[in-house]
């Protein structure tokens, strides 16, 4: 009888679980206005910085090369990736409402995974591009022709979509029976698991398998590309040649470090050693820091981009 009553309660709660409450930064009531101001400035700089990179890679003939084609696409992806979480977070800080419907939560998580997966794959493509440019410079225009570049970008955007839609469906097919408070800044699998009233083991395993496919394997491929790049650079006879070759890779390497560094700490850290506060800060780091620094890294360390910006800005 007791078990029957418990199941009935779970079913009643399940019917009520039509929305979640994203707690976000509600534990800092005195800082809501300040956080809204800071995140508004950050979001605007992401839109402006990455938007400028897209414009100059499209309009400046000097930047019509494979490297800048990928950079333009990566900047567009950064805008999409940030726009999945930032406007919602700003609205919650402004209105103090914090509720998100079950469907909106699923859609947010799904797009977050799709854009995050695409980012991992596009960073891998960019590493391969640098490997071809440095290891096979004479064949570079042939290997990385426009058709190949378009195919690689389309593959980066679409390869992971079916798997990640399936993954999201699995996560949101779990029975949630309360409480409905998500102690995070956006909808994501780890903070959702404690709210499920069924065994989450199988879903957690499938989440890790998908992460292995679209996060770890791309990272290993990036690593392999850079091992080959470094061995090629070290064989170059002149110091200036080595410095020039390495400078073309350093920007990409820094972006990889920011994105993978924060993301892996957030997702691979054991649950016991991770407080909700630190997980929120890390989540902010990998959803905001890379998109903010991407335009800075590429413009401050790149003479072609600086020259293109100088041409564009007086207009």
mmCIF file of N, CA and C in Angstrom, residues 53-61 63-64 69 73:
data_model
loop_
_atom_site.group_PDB
_atom_site.id
_atom_site.type_symbol
_atom_site.label_atom_id
_atom_site.label_comp_id
_atom_site.label_asym_id
_atom_site.label_seq_id
_atom_site.Cartn_x
_atom_site.Cartn_y
_atom_site.Cartn_z
ATOM 1 N N UNK A 53 34.359 39.962 -36.917
ATOM 2 C CA UNK A 53 35.188 38.927 -37.561
ATOM 3 C C UNK A 53 34.460 38.302 -38.749
ATOM 4 N N UNK A 54 33.151 38.068 -38.609
ATOM 5 C CA UNK A 54 32.361 37.497 -39.715
ATOM 6 C C UNK A 54 32.364 38.464 -40.902
ATOM 7 N N UNK A 55 32.145 39.770 -40.620
ATOM 8 C CA UNK A 55 32.077 40.779 -41.686
ATOM 9 C C UNK A 55 33.409 40.873 -42.435
ATOM 10 N N UNK A 56 34.522 40.965 -41.674
ATOM 11 C CA UNK A 56 35.810 41.147 -42.368
ATOM 12 C C UNK A 56 36.246 39.893 -43.124
ATOM 13 N N UNK A 57 35.915 38.703 -42.625
ATOM 14 C CA UNK A 57 36.297 37.476 -43.356
ATOM 15 C C UNK A 57 35.462 37.315 -44.626
ATOM 16 N N UNK A 58 34.288 37.951 -44.655
ATOM 17 C CA UNK A 58 33.426 37.888 -45.855
ATOM 18 C C UNK A 58 33.800 38.971 -46.862
ATOM 19 N N UNK A 59 34.122 40.193 -46.346
ATOM 20 C CA UNK A 59 34.276 41.345 -47.251
ATOM 21 C C UNK A 59 35.706 41.597 -47.721
ATOM 22 N N UNK A 60 36.695 41.217 -46.928
ATOM 23 C CA UNK A 60 38.081 41.534 -47.308
ATOM 24 C C UNK A 60 38.672 40.430 -48.187
ATOM 25 N N UNK A 61 39.039 40.756 -49.448
ATOM 26 C CA UNK A 61 39.590 39.730 -50.359
ATOM 27 C C UNK A 61 40.858 39.062 -49.809
ATOM 28 N N UNK A 63 41.368 38.075 -46.958
ATOM 29 C CA UNK A 63 41.018 37.035 -45.975
ATOM 30 C C UNK A 63 40.159 35.929 -46.584
ATOM 31 N N UNK A 64 40.138 35.852 -47.913
ATOM 32 C CA UNK A 64 39.368 34.777 -48.563
ATOM 33 C C UNK A 64 40.225 33.519 -48.703
ATOM 34 N N UNK A 69 37.979 31.423 -43.636
ATOM 35 C CA UNK A 69 36.648 30.876 -43.894
ATOM 36 C C UNK A 69 36.172 30.108 -42.654
ATOM 37 N N UNK A 73 33.132 31.096 -39.795
ATOM 38 C CA UNK A 73 32.119 30.123 -39.366
ATOM 39 C C UNK A 73 32.178 29.875 -37.866
#
